[in-house]
Amino acid sequence: GAVVSQHPSWVICKSGTSVKIECRSLDFQATTMFWYRQFPKQSLMLMATSNEGSKATYEQGVEKDKFLINHASLTLSTLTVTSAHPEDSSFYICSARIGLADLRAQFFGPGTRLTVL
Amino acid sequence: GQQLNQSPQSMFIQEGEDVSMNCTSSSIFNTWLWYKQDPGEGPVLLIALYKAGELTSNGRLTAQFGITRKDSFLNISASIPSDVGIYFCAGQPGGTSYDKVIFGPGTSLSVIP
């Protein structure tokens, strides 16, 4: 089946530093990749949608200068949390979709736990 | 904006019991999806529903797309310990692009052996 990986699986950083999270589709090319944030015991909140080679579309309330998304290829998207603060601590999950319309062809990564001290 | 509500918020059941949970919205959805998330993992798709009234099964799981297009339910029969996890409904709201899928708040399921 389709596999999406994330790296790192967890990261601890100091306040003010930047952290990069990678999302890769291992055995398929993804038309679109999505980044979600999940706080403890809460739901997944969509942060942004990105297509290869174009700028990401951010959801309302998500700061694009703070959460930089680069979608370099059909198999790789990166999320950089710039100048991280403790309130950015969360579980970040990426998702990759094959094609446009079939939501069954959207696969989620295992998530990255970010803790900002 | 569009919001999904799930009930119950959490459930504790005995192994072997059947489980029922549902998801509602104040607005129409084009697609309903049910996911399961294990602790520290990403969600995994269980069932996808595309048409009002559609009833779909996946092993011990059965889900239905409500006739009004504003609700969906998920049933799990003969629960087993590995059913433990958080179940999310998700959907594509009517009138939105294919990119937009929103998640409900989740139902936490605990199975007592």
mmCIF file with all atom_site columns, C-alpha atoms in Angstrom:
data_model
loop_
_atom_site.group_PDB
_atom_site.id
_atom_site.type_symbol
_atom_site.label_atom_id
_atom_site.label_alt_id
_atom_site.label_comp_id
_atom_site.label_asym_id
_atom_site.label_entity_id
_atom_site.label_seq_id
_atom_site.pdbx_PDB_ins_code
_atom_site.Cartn_x
_atom_site.Cartn_y
_atom_site.Cartn_z
_atom_site.occupancy
_atom_site.B_iso_or_equiv
_atom_site.pdbx_formal_charge
_atom_site.auth_seq_id
_atom_site.auth_comp_id
_atom_site.auth_asym_id
_atom_site.auth_atom_id
_atom_site.pdbx_PDB_model_num
ATOM 1   C CA . GLY A 1 1   ? 0.000   0.000  0.000  1.00 0.00 ? 1   GLY A CA 1
ATOM 2   C CA . ALA A 1 2   ? 0.898   3.656  -0.241 1.00 0.00 ? 2   ALA A CA 1
ATOM 3   C CA . VAL A 1 3   ? 3.307   4.788  2.457  1.00 0.00 ? 3   VAL A CA 1
ATOM 4   C CA . VAL A 1 4   ? 3.983   8.267  3.722  1.00 0.00 ? 4   VAL A CA 1
ATOM 5   C CA . SER A 1 5   ? 6.959   8.847  5.988  1.00 0.00 ? 5   SER A CA 1
ATOM 6   C CA . GLN A 1 6   ? 7.878   11.761 8.201  1.00 0.00 ? 6   GLN A CA 1
ATOM 7   C CA . HIS A 1 7   ? 11.220  12.725 9.610  1.00 0.00 ? 7   HIS A CA 1
ATOM 8   C CA . PRO A 1 8   ? 11.983  13.241 12.379 1.00 0.00 ? 8   PRO A CA 1
ATOM 9   C CA . SER A 1 9   ? 9.377   11.337 14.361 1.00 0.00 ? 9   SER A CA 1
ATOM 10  C CA . TRP A 1 10  ? 10.010  13.594 17.315 1.00 0.00 ? 10  TRP A CA 1
ATOM 11  C CA . VAL A 1 11  ? 12.099  16.674 18.002 1.00 0.00 ? 11  VAL A CA 1
ATOM 12  C CA . ILE A 1 12  ? 12.853  18.825 21.014 1.00 0.00 ? 12  ILE A CA 1
ATOM 13  C CA . CYS A 1 13  ? 14.196  22.297 20.422 1.00 0.00 ? 13  CYS A CA 1
ATOM 14  C CA . LYS A 1 14  ? 14.878  25.521 22.268 1.00 0.00 ? 14  LYS A CA 1
ATOM 15  C CA . SER A 1 15  ? 12.602  28.500 21.933 1.00 0.00 ? 15  SER A CA 1
ATOM 16  C CA . GLY A 1 16  ? 13.640  30.742 19.061 1.00 0.00 ? 16  GLY A CA 1
ATOM 17  C CA . THR A 1 17  ? 15.156  28.040 16.888 1.00 0.00 ? 17  THR A CA 1
ATOM 18  C CA . SER A 1 18  ? 13.762  26.729 13.613 1.00 0.00 ? 18  SER A CA 1
ATOM 19  C CA . VAL A 1 19  ? 12.753  23.158 12.982 1.00 0.00 ? 19  VAL A CA 1
ATOM 20  C CA . LYS A 1 20  ? 12.315  21.413 9.641  1.00 0.00 ? 20  LYS A CA 1
ATOM 21  C CA . ILE A 1 21  ? 9.989   18.429 9.217  1.00 0.00 ? 21  ILE A CA 1
ATOM 22  C CA . GLU A 1 22  ? 10.104  16.294 6.080  1.00 0.00 ? 22  GLU A CA 1
ATOM 23  C CA . CYS A 1 23  ? 7.215   14.420 4.514  1.00 0.00 ? 23  CYS A CA 1
ATOM 24  C CA . ARG A 1 24  ? 7.840   11.857 1.804  1.00 0.00 ? 24  ARG A CA 1
ATOM 25  C CA . SER A 1 25  ? 5.562   9.654  -0.255 1.00 0.00 ? 25  SER A CA 1
ATOM 26  C CA . LEU A 1 26  ? 7.656   6.509  -0.559 1.00 0.00 ? 26  LEU A CA 1
ATOM 27  C CA . ASP A 1 27  ? 6.032   4.539  -3.325 1.00 0.00 ? 27  ASP A CA 1
ATOM 28  C CA . PHE A 1 28  ? 3.832   6.996  -5.167 1.00 0.00 ? 28  PHE A CA 1
ATOM 29  C CA . GLN A 1 29  ? 3.815   10.494 -6.536 1.00 0.00 ? 29  GLN A CA 1
ATOM 30  C CA . ALA A 1 30  ? 1.581   12.874 -4.662 1.00 0.00 ? 30  ALA A CA 1
ATOM 31  C CA . THR A 1 31  ? -0.386  15.499 -6.529 1.00 0.00 ? 31  THR A CA 1
ATOM 32  C CA . THR A 1 32  ? -1.027  17.374 -3.338 1.00 0.00 ? 32  THR A CA 1
ATOM 33  C CA . MET A 1 33  ? 0.356   17.296 0.178  1.00 0.00 ? 33  MET A CA 1
ATOM 34  C CA . PHE A 1 34  ? -1.340  18.576 3.302  1.00 0.00 ? 34  PHE A CA 1
ATOM 35  C CA . TRP A 1 35  ? -0.027  19.613 6.687  1.00 0.00 ? 35  TRP A CA 1
ATOM 36  C CA . TYR A 1 36  ? -2.114  19.194 9.818  1.00 0.00 ? 36  TYR A CA 1
ATOM 37  C CA . ARG A 1 37  ? -1.526  20.104 13.460 1.00 0.00 ? 37  ARG A CA 1
ATOM 38  C CA . GLN A 1 38  ? -3.002  18.148 16.329 1.00 0.00 ? 38  GLN A CA 1
ATOM 39  C CA . PHE A 1 39  ? -2.972  19.278 19.956 1.00 0.00 ? 39  PHE A CA 1
ATOM 40  C CA . PRO A 1 40  ? -3.376  16.659 22.702 1.00 0.00 ? 40  PRO A CA 1
ATOM 41  C CA . LYS A 1 41  ? -6.803  15.062 22.773 1.00 0.00 ? 41  LYS A CA 1
ATOM 42  C CA . GLN A 1 42  ? -7.949  17.268 19.918 1.00 0.00 ? 42  GLN A CA 1
ATOM 43  C CA . SER A 1 43  ? -8.717  16.828 16.269 1.00 0.00 ? 43  SER A CA 1
ATOM 44  C CA . LEU A 1 44  ? -6.530  17.352 13.235 1.00 0.00 ? 44  LEU A CA 1
ATOM 45  C CA . MET A 1 45  ? -6.572  20.936 12.041 1.00 0.00 ? 45  MET A CA 1
ATOM 46  C CA . LEU A 1 46  ? -5.574  21.603 8.453  1.00 0.00 ? 46  LEU A CA 1
ATOM 47  C CA . MET A 1 47  ? -2.758  24.133 8.270  1.00 0.00 ? 47  MET A CA 1
ATOM 48  C CA . ALA A 1 48  ? -1.957  24.290 4.588  1.00 0.00 ? 48  ALA A CA 1
ATOM 49  C CA . THR A 1 49  ? -2.245  22.589 1.233  1.00 0.00 ? 49  THR A CA 1
ATOM 50  C CA . SER A 1 50  ? 0.642   22.440 -1.182 1.00 0.00 ? 50  SER A CA 1
ATOM 51  C CA . ASN A 1 51  ? 1.129   21.354 -4.754 1.00 0.00 ? 51  ASN A CA 1
ATOM 52  C CA . GLU A 1 52  ? 4.511   20.581 -6.245 1.00 0.00 ? 52  GLU A CA 1
ATOM 53  C CA . GLY A 1 53  ? 6.233   23.638 -7.618 1.00 0.00 ? 53  GLY A CA 1
ATOM 54  C CA . SER A 1 54  ? 3.704   26.161 -6.411 1.00 0.00 ? 54  SER A CA 1
ATOM 55  C CA . LYS A 1 55  ? 3.118   28.205 -3.274 1.00 0.00 ? 55  LYS A CA 1
ATOM 56  C CA . ALA A 1 56  ? 1.199   26.608 -0.442 1.00 0.00 ? 56  ALA A CA 1
ATOM 57  C CA . THR A 1 57  ? -2.335  27.668 0.385  1.00 0.00 ? 57  THR A CA 1
ATOM 58  C CA . TYR A 1 58  ? -2.654  28.400 4.085  1.00 0.00 ? 58  TYR A CA 1
ATOM 59  C CA . GLU A 1 59  ? -5.789  28.081 6.174  1.00 0.00 ? 59  GLU A CA 1
ATOM 60  C CA . GLN A 1 60  ? -7.161  31.124 7.904  1.00 0.00 ? 60  GLN A CA 1
ATOM 61  C CA . GLY A 1 61  ? -5.230  31.933 11.060 1.00 0.00 ? 61  GLY A CA 1
ATOM 62  C CA . VAL A 1 62  ? -2.065  30.055 10.055 1.00 0.00 ? 62  VAL A CA 1
ATOM 63  C CA . GLU A 1 63  ? 0.942   32.358 9.689  1.00 0.00 ? 63  GLU A CA 1
ATOM 64  C CA . LYS A 1 64  ? 2.680   31.589 6.423  1.00 0.00 ? 64  LYS A CA 1
ATOM 65  C CA . ASP A 1 65  ? 5.883   33.333 7.515  1.00 0.00 ? 65  ASP A CA 1
ATOM 66  C CA . LYS A 1 66  ? 6.068   31.170 10.593 1.00 0.00 ? 66  LYS A CA 1
ATOM 67  C CA . PHE A 1 67  ? 5.184   27.857 8.983  1.00 0.00 ? 67  PHE A CA 1
ATOM 68  C CA . LEU A 1 68  ? 7.179   27.706 5.776  1.00 0.00 ? 68  LEU A CA 1
ATOM 69  C CA . ILE A 1 69  ? 6.190   24.993 3.364  1.00 0.00 ? 69  ILE A CA 1
ATOM 70  C CA . ASN A 1 70  ? 8.335   23.878 0.470  1.00 0.00 ? 70  ASN A CA 1
ATOM 71  C CA . HIS A 1 71  ? 7.036   21.282 -1.975 1.00 0.00 ? 71  HIS A CA 1
ATOM 72  C CA . ALA A 1 72  ? 10.169  20.525 -3.954 1.00 0.00 ? 72  ALA A CA 1
ATOM 73  C CA . SER A 1 73  ? 9.019   17.418 -5.775 1.00 0.00 ? 73  SER A CA 1
ATOM 74  C CA . LEU A 1 74  ? 6.082   15.066 -6.192 1.00 0.00 ? 74  LEU A CA 1
ATOM 75  C CA . THR A 1 75  ? 7.421   12.965 -3.326 1.00 0.00 ? 75  THR A CA 1
ATOM 76  C CA . LEU A 1 76  ? 8.733   15.528 -0.842 1.00 0.00 ? 76  LEU A CA 1
ATOM 77  C CA . SER A 1 77  ? 7.255   18.376 1.129  1.00 0.00 ? 77  SER A CA 1
ATOM 78  C CA . THR A 1 78  ? 8.877   20.140 4.069  1.00 0.00 ? 78  THR A CA 1
ATOM 79  C CA . LEU A 1 79  ? 7.404   22.198 6.881  1.00 0.00 ? 79  LEU A CA 1
ATOM 80  C CA . THR A 1 80  ? 9.740   24.590 8.687  1.00 0.00 ? 80  THR A CA 1
ATOM 81  C CA . VAL A 1 81  ? 8.577   26.046 11.962 1.00 0.00 ? 81  VAL A CA 1
ATOM 82  C CA . THR A 1 82  ? 10.535  29.274 12.247 1.00 0.00 ? 82  THR A CA 1
ATOM 83  C CA . SER A 1 83  ? 11.428  30.877 15.567 1.00 0.00 ? 83  SER A CA 1
ATOM 84  C CA . ALA A 1 84  ? 9.565   28.185 17.424 1.00 0.00 ? 84  ALA A CA 1
ATOM 85  C CA . HIS A 1 85  ? 7.896   28.972 20.750 1.00 0.00 ? 85  HIS A CA 1
ATOM 86  C CA . PRO A 1 86  ? 6.406   26.670 23.374 1.00 0.00 ? 86  PRO A CA 1
ATOM 87  C CA . GLU A 1 87  ? 2.894   27.245 22.000 1.00 0.00 ? 87  GLU A CA 1
ATOM 88  C CA . ASP A 1 88  ? 4.060   25.662 18.731 1.00 0.00 ? 88  ASP A CA 1
ATOM 89  C CA . SER A 1 89  ? 4.549   22.362 20.545 1.00 0.00 ? 89  SER A CA 1
ATOM 90  C CA . SER A 1 90  ? 2.196   19.951 18.864 1.00 0.00 ? 90  SER A CA 1
ATOM 91  C CA . PHE A 1 91  ? 1.867   16.808 16.768 1.00 0.00 ? 91  PHE A CA 1
ATOM 92  C CA . TYR A 1 92  ? 2.368   17.676 13.099 1.00 0.00 ? 92  TYR A CA 1
ATOM 93  C CA . ILE A 1 93  ? 0.958   15.247 10.547 1.00 0.00 ? 93  ILE A CA 1
ATOM 94  C CA . CYS A 1 94  ? 1.398   15.362 6.810  1.00 0.00 ? 94  CYS A CA 1
ATOM 95  C CA . SER A 1 95  ? -0.791  13.726 4.235  1.00 0.00 ? 95  SER A CA 1
ATOM 96  C CA . ALA A 1 96  ? -0.240  12.983 0.569  1.00 0.00 ? 96  ALA A CA 1
ATOM 97  C CA . ARG A 1 97  ? -2.926  12.530 -2.063 1.00 0.00 ? 97  ARG A CA 1
ATOM 98  C CA . ILE A 1 98  ? -2.750  10.807 -5.423 1.00 0.00 ? 98  ILE A CA 1
ATOM 99  C CA . GLY A 1 99  ? -4.806  12.680 -7.960 1.00 0.00 ? 99  GLY A CA 1
ATOM 100 C CA . LEU A 1 100 ? -7.386  15.314 -7.136 1.00 0.00 ? 100 LEU A CA 1
ATOM 101 C CA . ALA A 1 101 ? -10.768 13.865 -6.451 1.00 0.00 ? 101 ALA A CA 1
ATOM 102 C CA . ASP A 1 102 ? -10.491 10.456 -4.777 1.00 0.00 ? 102 ASP A CA 1
ATOM 103 C CA . LEU A 1 103 ? -10.224 11.038 -1.048 1.00 0.00 ? 103 LEU A CA 1
ATOM 104 C CA . ARG A 1 104 ? -9.526  7.329  -0.555 1.00 0.00 ? 104 ARG A CA 1
ATOM 105 C CA . ALA A 1 105 ? -6.181  8.036  -2.194 1.00 0.00 ? 105 ALA A CA 1
ATOM 106 C CA . GLN A 1 106 ? -5.052  10.327 0.613  1.00 0.00 ? 106 GLN A CA 1
ATOM 107 C CA . PHE A 1 107 ? -2.562  8.772  2.982  1.00 0.00 ? 107 PHE A CA 1
ATOM 108 C CA . PHE A 1 108 ? -1.270  10.092 6.273  1.00 0.00 ? 108 PHE A CA 1
ATOM 109 C CA . GLY A 1 109 ? 2.215   10.061 7.695  1.00 0.00 ? 109 GLY A CA 1
ATOM 110 C CA . PRO A 1 110 ? 2.977   8.829  11.215 1.00 0.00 ? 110 PRO A CA 1
ATOM 111 C CA . GLY A 1 111 ? 3.350   12.348 12.562 1.00 0.00 ? 111 GLY A CA 1
ATOM 112 C CA . THR A 1 112 ? 6.145   14.378 14.144 1.00 0.00 ? 112 THR A CA 1
ATOM 113 C CA . ARG A 1 113 ? 5.997   15.340 17.809 1.00 0.00 ? 113 ARG A CA 1
ATOM 114 C CA . LEU A 1 114 ? 7.491   18.810 18.308 1.00 0.00 ? 114 LEU A CA 1
ATOM 115 C CA . THR A 1 115 ? 8.325   20.009 21.792 1.00 0.00 ? 115 THR A CA 1
ATOM 116 C CA . VAL A 1 116 ? 9.632   23.533 22.192 1.00 0.00 ? 116 VAL A CA 1
ATOM 117 C CA . LEU A 1 117 ? 11.308  24.288 25.520 1.00 0.00 ? 117 LEU A CA 1
ATOM 118 C CA . GLY B 2 1   ? -17.264 27.771 9.146  1.00 0.00 ? 1   GLY B CA 1
ATOM 119 C CA . GLN B 2 2   ? -18.186 24.141 8.726  1.00 0.00 ? 2   GLN B CA 1
ATOM 120 C CA . GLN B 2 3   ? -17.934 22.036 11.843 1.00 0.00 ? 3   GLN B CA 1
ATOM 121 C CA . LEU B 2 4   ? -18.356 18.386 12.610 1.00 0.00 ? 4   LEU B CA 1
ATOM 122 C CA . ASN B 2 5   ? -19.644 17.042 15.894 1.00 0.00 ? 5   ASN B CA 1
ATOM 123 C CA . GLN B 2 6   ? -19.023 13.513 17.075 1.00 0.00 ? 6   GLN B CA 1
ATOM 124 C CA . SER B 2 7   ? -20.735 11.534 19.788 1.00 0.00 ? 7   SER B CA 1
ATOM 125 C CA . PRO B 2 8   ? -20.029 10.069 22.132 1.00 0.00 ? 8   PRO B CA 1
ATOM 126 C CA . GLN B 2 9   ? -16.788 11.809 23.050 1.00 0.00 ? 9   GLN B CA 1
ATOM 127 C CA . SER B 2 10  ? -15.507 8.606  24.643 1.00 0.00 ? 10  SER B CA 1
ATOM 128 C CA . MET B 2 11  ? -16.710 5.086  25.295 1.00 0.00 ? 11  MET B CA 1
ATOM 129 C CA . PHE B 2 12  ? -15.653 2.202  27.478 1.00 0.00 ? 12  PHE B CA 1
ATOM 130 C CA . ILE B 2 13  ? -17.005 -1.161 26.397 1.00 0.00 ? 13  ILE B CA 1
ATOM 131 C CA . GLN B 2 14  ? -16.489 -4.812 27.107 1.00 0.00 ? 14  GLN B CA 1
ATOM 132 C CA . GLU B 2 15  ? -14.718 -6.958 24.534 1.00 0.00 ? 15  GLU B CA 1
ATOM 133 C CA . GLY B 2 16  ? -17.289 -8.570 22.251 1.00 0.00 ? 16  GLY B CA 1
ATOM 134 C CA . GLU B 2 17  ? -19.808 -5.746 22.483 1.00 0.00 ? 17  GLU B CA 1
ATOM 135 C CA . ASP B 2 18  ? -20.993 -3.790 19.475 1.00 0.00 ? 18  ASP B CA 1
ATOM 136 C CA . VAL B 2 19  ? -20.147 -0.090 19.187 1.00 0.00 ? 19  VAL B CA 1
ATOM 137 C CA . SER B 2 20  ? -21.997 2.734  17.522 1.00 0.00 ? 20  SER B CA 1
ATOM 138 C CA . MET B 2 21  ? -20.784 6.297  17.066 1.00 0.00 ? 21  MET B CA 1
ATOM 139 C CA . ASN B 2 22  ? -21.990 9.123  14.925 1.00 0.00 ? 22  ASN B CA 1
ATOM 140 C CA . CYS B 2 23  ? -21.022 12.346 13.303 1.00 0.00 ? 23  CYS B CA 1
ATOM 141 C CA . THR B 2 24  ? -23.222 15.331 12.500 1.00 0.00 ? 24  THR B CA 1
ATOM 142 C CA . SER B 2 25  ? -22.894 18.627 10.754 1.00 0.00 ? 25  SER B CA 1
ATOM 143 C CA . SER B 2 26  ? -25.063 21.702 10.375 1.00 0.00 ? 26  SER B CA 1
ATOM 144 C CA . SER B 2 27  ? -24.205 21.863 6.676  1.00 0.00 ? 27  SER B CA 1
ATOM 145 C CA . ILE B 2 28  ? -24.219 19.405 3.794  1.00 0.00 ? 28  ILE B CA 1
ATOM 146 C CA . PHE B 2 29  ? -21.198 17.236 3.098  1.00 0.00 ? 29  PHE B CA 1
ATOM 147 C CA . ASN B 2 30  ? -20.311 15.629 -0.239 1.00 0.00 ? 30  ASN B CA 1
ATOM 148 C CA . THR B 2 31  ? -18.146 12.905 1.221  1.00 0.00 ? 31  THR B CA 1
ATOM 149 C CA . TRP B 2 32  ? -17.849 11.240 4.601  1.00 0.00 ? 32  TRP B CA 1
ATOM 150 C CA . LEU B 2 33  ? -14.738 9.446  5.775  1.00 0.00 ? 33  LEU B CA 1
ATOM 151 C CA . TRP B 2 34  ? -14.029 7.454  8.920  1.00 0.00 ? 34  TRP B CA 1
ATOM 152 C CA . TYR B 2 35  ? -10.470 7.198  10.239 1.00 0.00 ? 35  TYR B CA 1
ATOM 153 C CA . LYS B 2 36  ? -8.841  5.433  13.178 1.00 0.00 ? 36  LYS B CA 1
ATOM 154 C CA . GLN B 2 37  ? -5.834  6.901  14.929 1.00 0.00 ? 37  GLN B CA 1
ATOM 155 C CA . ASP B 2 38  ? -3.622  4.931  17.294 1.00 0.00 ? 38  ASP B CA 1
ATOM 156 C CA . PRO B 2 39  ? -1.575  6.856  19.893 1.00 0.00 ? 39  PRO B CA 1
ATOM 157 C CA . GLY B 2 40  ? 1.401   8.616  18.345 1.00 0.00 ? 40  GLY B CA 1
ATOM 158 C CA . GLU B 2 41  ? 0.430   7.648  14.815 1.00 0.00 ? 41  GLU B CA 1
ATOM 159 C CA . GLY B 2 42  ? -1.277  9.240  11.850 1.00 0.00 ? 42  GLY B CA 1
ATOM 160 C CA . PRO B 2 43  ? -4.896  8.386  11.039 1.00 0.00 ? 43  PRO B CA 1
ATOM 161 C CA . VAL B 2 44  ? -5.717  5.412  8.847  1.00 0.00 ? 44  VAL B CA 1
ATOM 162 C CA . LEU B 2 45  ? -8.751  5.407  6.561  1.00 0.00 ? 45  LEU B CA 1
ATOM 163 C CA . LEU B 2 46  ? -11.395 2.845  7.479  1.00 0.00 ? 46  LEU B CA 1
ATOM 164 C CA . ILE B 2 47  ? -14.332 3.632  5.223  1.00 0.00 ? 47  ILE B CA 1
ATOM 165 C CA . ALA B 2 48  ? -15.180 6.268  2.610  1.00 0.00 ? 48  ALA B CA 1
ATOM 166 C CA . LEU B 2 49  ? -18.767 7.171  1.675  1.00 0.00 ? 49  LEU B CA 1
ATOM 167 C CA . TYR B 2 50  ? -19.703 9.136  -1.417 1.00 0.00 ? 50  TYR B CA 1
ATOM 168 C CA . LYS B 2 51  ? -23.485 8.987  -1.849 1.00 0.00 ? 51  LYS B CA 1
ATOM 169 C CA . ALA B 2 52  ? -26.385 9.874  0.414  1.00 0.00 ? 52  ALA B CA 1
ATOM 170 C CA . GLY B 2 53  ? -27.854 6.696  1.847  1.00 0.00 ? 53  GLY B CA 1
ATOM 171 C CA . GLU B 2 54  ? -24.769 4.646  1.028  1.00 0.00 ? 54  GLU B CA 1
ATOM 172 C CA . LEU B 2 55  ? -24.075 1.813  3.451  1.00 0.00 ? 55  LEU B CA 1
ATOM 173 C CA . THR B 2 56  ? -20.587 0.325  3.316  1.00 0.00 ? 56  THR B CA 1
ATOM 174 C CA . SER B 2 57  ? -18.863 -2.407 5.277  1.00 0.00 ? 57  SER B CA 1
ATOM 175 C CA . ASN B 2 58  ? -15.224 -3.172 5.902  1.00 0.00 ? 58  ASN B CA 1
ATOM 176 C CA . GLY B 2 59  ? -14.932 -6.355 7.926  1.00 0.00 ? 59  GLY B CA 1
ATOM 177 C CA . ARG B 2 60  ? -16.565 -5.753 11.301 1.00 0.00 ? 60  ARG B CA 1
ATOM 178 C CA . LEU B 2 61  ? -17.061 -2.072 10.483 1.00 0.00 ? 61  LEU B CA 1
ATOM 179 C CA . THR B 2 62  ? -20.148 -0.627 8.862  1.00 0.00 ? 62  THR B CA 1
ATOM 180 C CA . ALA B 2 63  ? -20.737 3.012  8.038  1.00 0.00 ? 63  ALA B CA 1
ATOM 181 C CA . GLN B 2 64  ? -23.599 4.931  6.470  1.00 0.00 ? 64  GLN B CA 1
ATOM 182 C CA . PHE B 2 65  ? -23.888 8.277  4.721  1.00 0.00 ? 65  PHE B CA 1
ATOM 183 C CA . GLY B 2 66  ? -27.025 9.933  6.053  1.00 0.00 ? 66  GLY B CA 1
ATOM 184 C CA . ILE B 2 67  ? -29.895 10.721 3.703  1.00 0.00 ? 67  ILE B CA 1
ATOM 185 C CA . THR B 2 68  ? -29.803 14.403 4.670  1.00 0.00 ? 68  THR B CA 1
ATOM 186 C CA . ARG B 2 69  ? -26.044 14.486 3.887  1.00 0.00 ? 69  ARG B CA 1
ATOM 187 C CA . LYS B 2 70  ? -25.543 16.045 7.300  1.00 0.00 ? 70  LYS B CA 1
ATOM 188 C CA . ASP B 2 71  ? -24.656 12.943 9.264  1.00 0.00 ? 71  ASP B CA 1
ATOM 189 C CA . SER B 2 72  ? -22.929 9.594  9.232  1.00 0.00 ? 72  SER B CA 1
ATOM 190 C CA . PHE B 2 73  ? -22.564 6.709  11.648 1.00 0.00 ? 73  PHE B CA 1
ATOM 191 C CA . LEU B 2 74  ? -19.967 4.025  12.210 1.00 0.00 ? 74  LEU B CA 1
ATOM 192 C CA . ASN B 2 75  ? -20.707 0.663  13.806 1.00 0.00 ? 75  ASN B CA 1
ATOM 193 C CA . ILE B 2 76  ? -18.150 -1.832 15.016 1.00 0.00 ? 76  ILE B CA 1
ATOM 194 C CA . SER B 2 77  ? -19.407 -5.320 15.726 1.00 0.00 ? 77  SER B CA 1
ATOM 195 C CA . ALA B 2 78  ? -17.912 -7.766 18.215 1.00 0.00 ? 78  ALA B CA 1
ATOM 196 C CA . SER B 2 79  ? -15.227 -5.386 19.463 1.00 0.00 ? 79  SER B CA 1
ATOM 197 C CA . ILE B 2 80  ? -11.734 -6.659 20.183 1.00 0.00 ? 80  ILE B CA 1
ATOM 198 C CA . PRO B 2 81  ? -8.868  -5.073 22.150 1.00 0.00 ? 81  PRO B CA 1
ATOM 199 C CA . SER B 2 82  ? -7.109  -3.815 19.005 1.00 0.00 ? 82  SER B CA 1
ATOM 200 C CA . ASP B 2 83  ? -10.155 -1.652 18.224 1.00 0.00 ? 83  ASP B CA 1
ATOM 201 C CA . VAL B 2 84  ? -8.897  0.721  20.910 1.00 0.00 ? 84  VAL B CA 1
ATOM 202 C CA . GLY B 2 85  ? -8.072  4.127  19.510 1.00 0.00 ? 85  GLY B CA 1
ATOM 203 C CA . ILE B 2 86  ? -9.595  7.396  18.430 1.00 0.00 ? 86  ILE B CA 1
ATOM 204 C CA . TYR B 2 87  ? -12.127 7.354  15.623 1.00 0.00 ? 87  TYR B CA 1
ATOM 205 C CA . PHE B 2 88  ? -12.460 10.479 13.550 1.00 0.00 ? 88  PHE B CA 1
ATOM 206 C CA . CYS B 2 89  ? -15.112 11.295 11.062 1.00 0.00 ? 89  CYS B CA 1
ATOM 207 C CA . ALA B 2 90  ? -14.001 13.622 8.307  1.00 0.00 ? 90  ALA B CA 1
ATOM 208 C CA . GLY B 2 91  ? -15.734 15.096 5.371  1.00 0.00 ? 91  GLY B CA 1
ATOM 209 C CA . GLN B 2 92  ? -15.622 17.218 2.315  1.00 0.00 ? 92  GLN B CA 1
ATOM 210 C CA . PRO B 2 93  ? -18.134 20.026 2.735  1.00 0.00 ? 93  PRO B CA 1
ATOM 211 C CA . GLY B 2 94  ? -20.509 20.770 -0.104 1.00 0.00 ? 94  GLY B CA 1
ATOM 212 C CA . GLY B 2 95  ? -19.471 23.643 -2.331 1.00 0.00 ? 95  GLY B CA 1
ATOM 213 C CA . THR B 2 96  ? -15.767 23.374 -1.530 1.00 0.00 ? 96  THR B CA 1
ATOM 214 C CA . SER B 2 97  ? -12.809 22.288 -3.578 1.00 0.00 ? 97  SER B CA 1
ATOM 215 C CA . TYR B 2 98  ? -11.501 18.761 -3.499 1.00 0.00 ? 98  TYR B CA 1
ATOM 216 C CA . ASP B 2 99  ? -8.663  19.969 -1.299 1.00 0.00 ? 99  ASP B CA 1
ATOM 217 C CA . LYS B 2 100 ? -10.803 20.717 1.695  1.00 0.00 ? 100 LYS B CA 1
ATOM 218 C CA . VAL B 2 101 ? -11.349 17.865 4.140  1.00 0.00 ? 101 VAL B CA 1
ATOM 219 C CA . ILE B 2 102 ? -12.187 18.704 7.731  1.00 0.00 ? 102 ILE B CA 1
ATOM 220 C CA . PHE B 2 103 ? -12.064 16.428 10.766 1.00 0.00 ? 103 PHE B CA 1
ATOM 221 C CA . GLY B 2 104 ? -14.434 15.945 13.647 1.00 0.00 ? 104 GLY B CA 1
ATOM 222 C CA . PRO B 2 105 ? -13.236 16.068 17.265 1.00 0.00 ? 105 PRO B CA 1
ATOM 223 C CA . GLY B 2 106 ? -13.033 12.277 17.556 1.00 0.00 ? 106 GLY B CA 1
ATOM 224 C CA . THR B 2 107 ? -14.500 9.467  19.663 1.00 0.00 ? 107 THR B CA 1
ATOM 225 C CA . SER B 2 108 ? -12.100 7.713  21.987 1.00 0.00 ? 108 SER B CA 1
ATOM 226 C CA . LEU B 2 109 ? -12.813 3.984  22.267 1.00 0.00 ? 109 LEU B CA 1
ATOM 227 C CA . SER B 2 110 ? -11.539 1.802  25.088 1.00 0.00 ? 110 SER B CA 1
ATOM 228 C CA . VAL B 2 111 ? -12.165 -1.938 25.058 1.00 0.00 ? 111 VAL B CA 1
ATOM 229 C CA . ILE B 2 112 ? -12.029 -3.832 28.333 1.00 0.00 ? 112 ILE B CA 1
ATOM 230 C CA . PRO B 2 113 ? -10.830 -7.425 27.829 1.00 0.00 ? 113 PRO B CA 1
#
